[in-house]
mmCIF file of C-alpha atoms in Angstrom:
data_model
loop_
_atom_site.group_PDB
_atom_site.id
_atom_site.type_symbol
_atom_site.label_atom_id
_atom_site.label_comp_id
_atom_site.label_asym_id
_atom_site.label_seq_id
_atom_site.Cartn_x
_atom_site.Cartn_y
_atom_site.Cartn_z
ATOM 1 C CA MET I 1 -268.738 171.858 128.879
ATOM 2 C CA ALA I 2 -264.991 171.210 128.872
ATOM 3 C CA LEU I 3 -263.438 169.884 125.671
ATOM 4 C CA LEU I 4 -261.463 167.282 127.647
ATOM 5 C CA GLU I 5 -262.219 166.316 131.218
ATOM 6 C CA ALA I 6 -260.785 163.644 133.490
ATOM 7 C CA SER I 7 -262.905 163.155 136.588
ATOM 8 C CA SER I 8 -261.772 161.304 139.749
ATOM 9 C CA VAL I 9 -259.445 159.065 137.745
ATOM 10 C CA VAL I 10 -257.858 156.113 139.531
ATOM 11 C CA ALA I 11 -255.218 154.257 137.509
ATOM 12 C CA GLY I 12 -251.875 152.526 137.871
ATOM 13 C CA TYR I 13 -249.773 149.500 137.046
ATOM 14 C CA GLY I 14 -250.220 145.935 138.246
ATOM 15 C CA GLU I 15 -251.880 146.065 141.648
ATOM 16 C CA THR I 16 -250.546 149.522 142.461
ATOM 17 C CA ASN I 17 -252.565 152.680 141.942
ATOM 18 C CA VAL I 18 -250.559 155.739 140.939
ATOM 19 C CA LEU I 19 -253.517 158.080 140.495
ATOM 20 C CA HIS I 20 -255.949 158.352 143.394
ATOM 21 C CA GLY I 21 -258.862 160.350 142.026
ATOM 22 C CA VAL I 22 -257.272 163.015 139.816
ATOM 23 C CA SER I 23 -259.501 165.532 138.037
ATOM 24 C CA ILE I 24 -258.443 167.966 135.301
ATOM 25 C CA LYS I 25 -260.107 169.742 132.403
ATOM 26 C CA VAL I 26 -259.055 171.457 129.195
ATOM 27 C CA ASN I 27 -261.337 173.982 127.535
ATOM 28 C CA ALA I 28 -261.317 174.794 123.825
ATOM 29 C CA GLY I 29 -258.309 176.892 122.848
ATOM 30 C CA GLU I 30 -256.465 176.507 126.136
ATOM 31 C CA ILE I 31 -252.941 175.526 127.089
ATOM 32 C CA VAL I 32 -253.092 173.662 130.394
ATOM 33 C CA THR I 33 -249.971 172.566 132.279
ATOM 34 C CA ILE I 34 -249.600 169.813 134.870
ATOM 35 C CA ILE I 35 -246.619 170.127 137.207
ATOM 36 C CA GLY I 36 -245.476 168.167 140.221
ATOM 37 C CA PRO I 37 -242.581 166.114 141.606
ATOM 38 C CA ASN I 38 -241.259 163.033 139.833
ATOM 39 C CA GLY I 39 -243.486 160.028 140.446
ATOM 40 C CA CYS I 40 -246.603 162.048 141.253
ATOM 41 C CA GLY I 41 -248.570 160.546 138.346
ATOM 42 C CA LYS I 42 -248.312 163.192 135.620
ATOM 43 C CA SER I 43 -247.310 160.809 132.814
ATOM 44 C CA THR I 44 -249.662 158.115 134.101
ATOM 45 C CA LEU I 45 -252.540 160.569 133.814
ATOM 46 C CA MET I 46 -251.604 161.320 130.207
ATOM 47 C CA LYS I 47 -251.475 157.605 129.398
ATOM 48 C CA ALA I 48 -254.804 156.984 131.137
ATOM 49 C CA ILE I 49 -256.451 159.745 129.099
ATOM 50 C CA VAL I 50 -255.328 158.228 125.779
ATOM 51 C CA GLY I 51 -256.007 154.601 126.756
ATOM 52 C CA LEU I 52 -252.451 153.344 127.261
ATOM 53 C CA VAL I 53 -253.190 152.771 130.955
ATOM 54 C CA ARG I 54 -256.580 151.457 132.034
ATOM 55 C CA VAL I 55 -258.840 153.793 133.995
ATOM 56 C CA ARG I 56 -259.904 151.700 136.987
ATOM 57 C CA THR I 57 -262.484 154.112 138.334
ATOM 58 C CA GLY I 58 -263.507 157.584 137.300
ATOM 59 C CA SER I 59 -264.063 158.811 133.759
ATOM 60 C CA VAL I 60 -262.470 160.637 130.849
ATOM 61 C CA TYR I 61 -264.741 162.673 128.589
ATOM 62 C CA PHE I 62 -263.667 164.110 125.246
ATOM 63 C CA ARG I 63 -266.126 166.277 123.339
ATOM 64 C CA GLY I 64 -268.836 165.003 125.651
ATOM 65 C CA VAL I 65 -268.135 161.300 124.988
ATOM 66 C CA ASP I 66 -266.826 158.921 127.644
ATOM 67 C CA ILE I 67 -263.548 157.573 126.181
ATOM 68 C CA SER I 68 -262.249 155.907 129.346
ATOM 69 C CA LYS I 69 -262.780 152.442 127.833
ATOM 70 C CA HIS I 70 -261.519 153.303 124.342
ATOM 71 C CA ASP I 71 -258.324 151.828 122.972
ATOM 72 C CA PRO I 72 -255.584 154.251 121.835
ATOM 73 C CA GLU I 73 -256.471 153.996 118.136
ATOM 74 C CA GLN I 74 -260.088 154.979 118.838
ATOM 75 C CA THR I 75 -258.833 157.896 120.890
ATOM 76 C CA VAL I 76 -256.485 159.083 118.141
ATOM 77 C CA ARG I 77 -259.230 158.850 115.542
ATOM 78 C CA SER I 78 -261.457 161.016 117.718
ATOM 79 C CA GLY I 79 -258.939 163.879 117.630
ATOM 80 C CA LEU I 80 -256.804 163.365 120.735
ATOM 81 C CA CYS I 81 -253.067 162.835 120.097
ATOM 82 C CA TYR I 82 -250.271 162.075 122.568
ATOM 83 C CA VAL I 83 -246.527 162.707 122.263
ATOM 84 C CA PRO I 84 -244.587 160.673 124.861
ATOM 85 C CA GLN I 85 -241.339 161.896 126.375
ATOM 86 C CA THR I 86 -239.180 159.094 124.956
ATOM 87 C CA GLU I 87 -239.271 156.658 122.018
ATOM 88 C CA ASN I 88 -241.443 159.133 120.144
ATOM 89 C CA VAL I 89 -239.931 158.771 116.646
ATOM 90 C CA PHE I 90 -238.990 155.861 114.380
ATOM 91 C CA PRO I 91 -235.176 156.209 114.330
ATOM 92 C CA SER I 92 -234.570 154.022 111.258
ATOM 93 C CA MET I 93 -237.025 156.022 109.138
ATOM 94 C CA THR I 94 -236.460 159.407 107.529
ATOM 95 C CA ILE I 95 -238.209 162.543 108.702
ATOM 96 C CA ARG I 96 -240.645 162.345 105.795
ATOM 97 C CA GLU I 97 -241.363 158.669 106.489
ATOM 98 C CA ASN I 98 -242.044 159.502 110.138
ATOM 99 C CA LEU I 99 -244.570 162.124 109.060
ATOM 100 C CA GLU I 100 -246.198 159.645 106.705
ATOM 101 C CA MET I 101 -246.492 157.181 109.592
ATOM 102 C CA GLY I 102 -248.193 159.916 111.582
ATOM 103 C CA ALA I 103 -250.955 159.965 108.979
ATOM 104 C CA PHE I 104 -251.645 156.242 109.319
ATOM 105 C CA VAL I 105 -255.401 156.604 109.884
ATOM 106 C CA ARG I 106 -255.989 159.282 107.246
ATOM 107 C CA ARG I 107 -257.842 158.265 104.120
ATOM 108 C CA ASP I 108 -257.207 161.455 102.155
ATOM 109 C CA ASP I 109 -254.173 162.797 100.317
ATOM 110 C CA TYR I 110 -252.123 164.050 103.259
ATOM 111 C CA GLN I 111 -249.249 165.584 101.273
ATOM 112 C CA PHE I 112 -250.640 169.053 101.976
ATOM 113 C CA ARG I 113 -250.340 168.339 105.694
ATOM 114 C CA ILE I 114 -246.684 167.334 105.323
ATOM 115 C CA ASP I 115 -246.102 170.654 103.561
ATOM 116 C CA GLU I 116 -247.806 172.453 106.466
ATOM 117 C CA MET I 117 -245.536 170.661 108.947
ATOM 118 C CA PHE I 118 -242.491 171.748 106.951
ATOM 119 C CA GLU I 119 -243.767 175.325 107.110
ATOM 120 C CA LEU I 120 -244.209 175.086 110.875
ATOM 121 C CA PHE I 121 -240.877 173.296 111.391
ATOM 122 C CA PRO I 122 -238.473 174.551 108.683
ATOM 123 C CA ASP I 123 -235.556 172.511 110.045
ATOM 124 C CA LEU I 124 -237.463 169.339 109.224
ATOM 125 C CA ARG I 125 -237.869 170.337 105.591
ATOM 126 C CA ARG I 126 -234.126 170.873 105.235
ATOM 127 C CA SER I 127 -233.480 167.373 106.597
ATOM 128 C CA ALA I 128 -236.492 165.546 105.147
ATOM 129 C CA ARG I 129 -234.409 162.624 103.847
ATOM 130 C CA VAL I 130 -232.337 162.263 107.019
ATOM 131 C CA LYS I 131 -233.027 159.322 109.327
ATOM 132 C CA ALA I 132 -234.629 160.350 112.582
ATOM 133 C CA GLY I 133 -232.057 158.419 114.597
ATOM 134 C CA THR I 134 -229.385 160.945 113.592
ATOM 135 C CA LEU I 135 -231.320 164.013 114.778
ATOM 136 C CA SER I 136 -230.491 166.101 117.817
ATOM 137 C CA GLY I 137 -232.755 165.940 120.850
ATOM 138 C CA GLY I 138 -234.499 169.164 119.897
ATOM 139 C CA GLN I 139 -235.062 168.038 116.320
ATOM 140 C CA ARG I 140 -236.491 164.733 117.528
ATOM 141 C CA GLN I 141 -238.982 166.541 119.728
ATOM 142 C CA MET I 142 -240.054 168.767 116.851
ATOM 143 C CA LEU I 143 -240.472 165.705 114.621
ATOM 144 C CA ALA I 144 -242.493 163.875 117.285
ATOM 145 C CA ILE I 145 -244.823 166.850 117.653
ATOM 146 C CA ALA I 146 -245.119 167.281 113.875
ATOM 147 C CA ARG I 147 -245.957 163.605 113.466
ATOM 148 C CA ALA I 148 -248.798 163.922 115.989
ATOM 149 C CA LEU I 149 -250.071 167.028 114.197
ATOM 150 C CA MET I 150 -250.375 165.056 110.946
ATOM 151 C CA LEU I 151 -253.796 163.943 112.188
ATOM 152 C CA ASP I 152 -255.105 167.475 112.788
ATOM 153 C CA PRO I 153 -255.780 166.821 116.472
ATOM 154 C CA VAL I 154 -258.281 168.818 118.469
ATOM 155 C CA VAL I 155 -256.228 168.319 121.644
ATOM 156 C CA LEU I 156 -252.491 167.611 121.747
ATOM 157 C CA LEU I 157 -250.992 165.963 124.841
ATOM 158 C CA LEU I 158 -247.278 166.676 125.299
ATOM 159 C CA ASP I 159 -245.260 164.791 127.916
ATOM 160 C CA GLU I 160 -242.071 166.676 128.901
ATOM 161 C CA PRO I 161 -241.314 168.160 125.460
ATOM 162 C CA SER I 162 -238.302 170.112 126.774
ATOM 163 C CA ALA I 163 -236.768 167.234 128.775
ATOM 164 C CA GLY I 164 -233.056 166.788 128.204
ATOM 165 C CA LEU I 165 -232.732 169.757 125.858
ATOM 166 C CA ALA I 166 -230.017 172.393 126.069
ATOM 167 C CA PRO I 167 -231.323 175.670 127.533
ATOM 168 C CA ALA I 168 -230.854 177.385 124.184
ATOM 169 C CA LEU I 169 -233.345 174.965 122.601
ATOM 170 C CA VAL I 170 -236.010 175.115 125.298
ATOM 171 C CA GLU I 171 -237.262 178.553 124.280
ATOM 172 C CA GLY I 172 -237.816 177.287 120.736
ATOM 173 C CA VAL I 173 -239.922 174.375 121.996
ATOM 174 C CA PHE I 174 -242.231 176.661 123.951
ATOM 175 C CA LYS I 175 -242.508 179.042 121.010
ATOM 176 C CA ARG I 176 -243.637 176.152 118.806
ATOM 177 C CA ILE I 177 -246.198 175.150 121.438
ATOM 178 C CA ARG I 178 -247.628 178.678 121.396
ATOM 179 C CA ASP I 179 -247.643 178.653 117.592
ATOM 180 C CA ILE I 180 -249.546 175.354 117.516
ATOM 181 C CA ASN I 181 -252.056 176.631 120.057
ATOM 182 C CA SER I 182 -252.615 179.767 117.971
ATOM 183 C CA THR I 183 -253.929 177.542 115.151
ATOM 184 C CA GLY I 184 -256.775 176.392 117.415
ATOM 185 C CA VAL I 185 -255.271 173.213 118.895
ATOM 186 C CA SER I 186 -255.826 172.870 122.632
ATOM 187 C CA ILE I 187 -252.800 171.584 124.529
ATOM 188 C CA LEU I 188 -252.351 169.580 127.722
ATOM 189 C CA LEU I 189 -248.727 169.816 128.795
ATOM 190 C CA VAL I 190 -246.700 167.905 131.391
ATOM 191 C CA GLU I 191 -243.464 169.726 132.150
ATOM 192 C CA GLN I 192 -240.606 169.794 134.658
ATOM 193 C CA ASN I 193 -239.764 173.276 133.363
ATOM 194 C CA ALA I 194 -242.613 174.647 135.433
ATOM 195 C CA ARG I 195 -241.763 178.319 135.116
ATOM 196 C CA GLU I 196 -241.769 178.412 131.314
ATOM 197 C CA SER I 197 -244.756 176.109 130.936
ATOM 198 C CA LEU I 198 -246.913 178.085 133.379
ATOM 199 C CA ARG I 199 -245.842 181.306 131.676
ATOM 200 C CA ILE I 200 -247.563 180.227 128.442
ATOM 201 C CA SER I 201 -250.510 178.450 130.083
ATOM 202 C CA ASP I 202 -254.068 179.574 130.630
ATOM 203 C CA ARG I 203 -254.414 177.274 133.619
ATOM 204 C CA GLY I 204 -252.340 174.784 135.582
ATOM 205 C CA TYR I 205 -252.605 171.890 137.999
ATOM 206 C CA VAL I 206 -250.177 170.741 140.676
ATOM 207 C CA LEU I 207 -250.195 167.005 141.424
ATOM 208 C CA THR I 208 -248.581 165.380 144.448
ATOM 209 C CA GLY I 209 -248.820 161.726 145.366
ATOM 210 C CA GLY I 210 -251.358 161.024 142.655
ATOM 211 C CA VAL I 211 -253.898 163.603 143.817
ATOM 212 C CA ASN I 212 -254.747 167.206 142.983
ATOM 213 C CA GLN I 213 -252.953 169.646 145.263
ATOM 214 C CA LEU I 214 -253.567 172.991 143.554
ATOM 215 C CA GLN I 215 -255.214 174.398 140.472
ATOM 216 C CA ASP I 216 -255.376 177.974 139.228
ATOM 217 C CA THR I 217 -254.547 180.156 136.261
ATOM 218 C CA GLY I 218 -250.996 179.969 134.950
ATOM 219 C CA PRO I 219 -250.131 183.507 136.164
ATOM 220 C CA ALA I 220 -251.621 182.835 139.621
ATOM 221 C CA LEU I 221 -249.567 179.661 140.078
ATOM 222 C CA LEU I 222 -246.446 181.540 138.957
ATOM 223 C CA ASP I 223 -247.128 184.131 141.660
ATOM 224 C CA ASP I 224 -247.968 181.589 144.388
ATOM 225 C CA PRO I 225 -245.115 181.660 146.953
ATOM 226 C CA GLU I 226 -245.457 177.968 147.815
ATOM 227 C CA VAL I 227 -245.420 176.908 144.162
ATOM 228 C CA GLY I 228 -242.430 179.172 143.638
ATOM 229 C CA ARG I 229 -240.544 177.693 146.568
ATOM 230 C CA VAL I 230 -241.159 174.043 145.724
ATOM 231 C CA TYR I 231 -241.364 173.983 141.908
ATOM 232 C CA LEU I 232 -239.866 177.160 140.515
ATOM 233 C CA GLY I 233 -236.606 177.309 142.414
ATOM 234 C CA GLY I 234 -237.395 180.225 144.682
#
């Protein structure tokens, strides 16, 4: 049984469906990437999985439980955390305060987890008292990911973590993703940087027009001539 599985999901906004029966799965320990053109439904699928967009038909199962009707807080408590592409930190709060906010549903002493985040992201430790609104784009992304990790998620959903970053910073983002995965956290990744994301992925999906177009292992999609032509720049 897959750890996370979306099956024939239809979802959208207002009266318009963006997803028209999308199915994906994430097994324990995997990194899975979703690629596709802008507007194909990648971010909508992420939001539908975590309850920010209503699943109209179809289902989302996490650890064998149907969560398609759960609200986002229920989903987070169950071990599924989502990092959106934008507005993913509290800019008027310090780095430490952002991490504390990430632990909002914990009932234990979470200081040890803050220390673990500072070990994983040393730059955050050095700037712990700095307000998040003053951070660079790369630092903000690291803080957003660290804040989600405060809850010890089983699956981490990352929406365009390298978007808008200078090329020199992109490699660091993907290294952190591999590091997080090596601790046992499964990762579902939406990325425009298809080449780098597929390179670190066990499996990948290609969405077009709100439907599944292709699915295969990360290496196989990297070697697919059509995927290379359309999504990898050659």
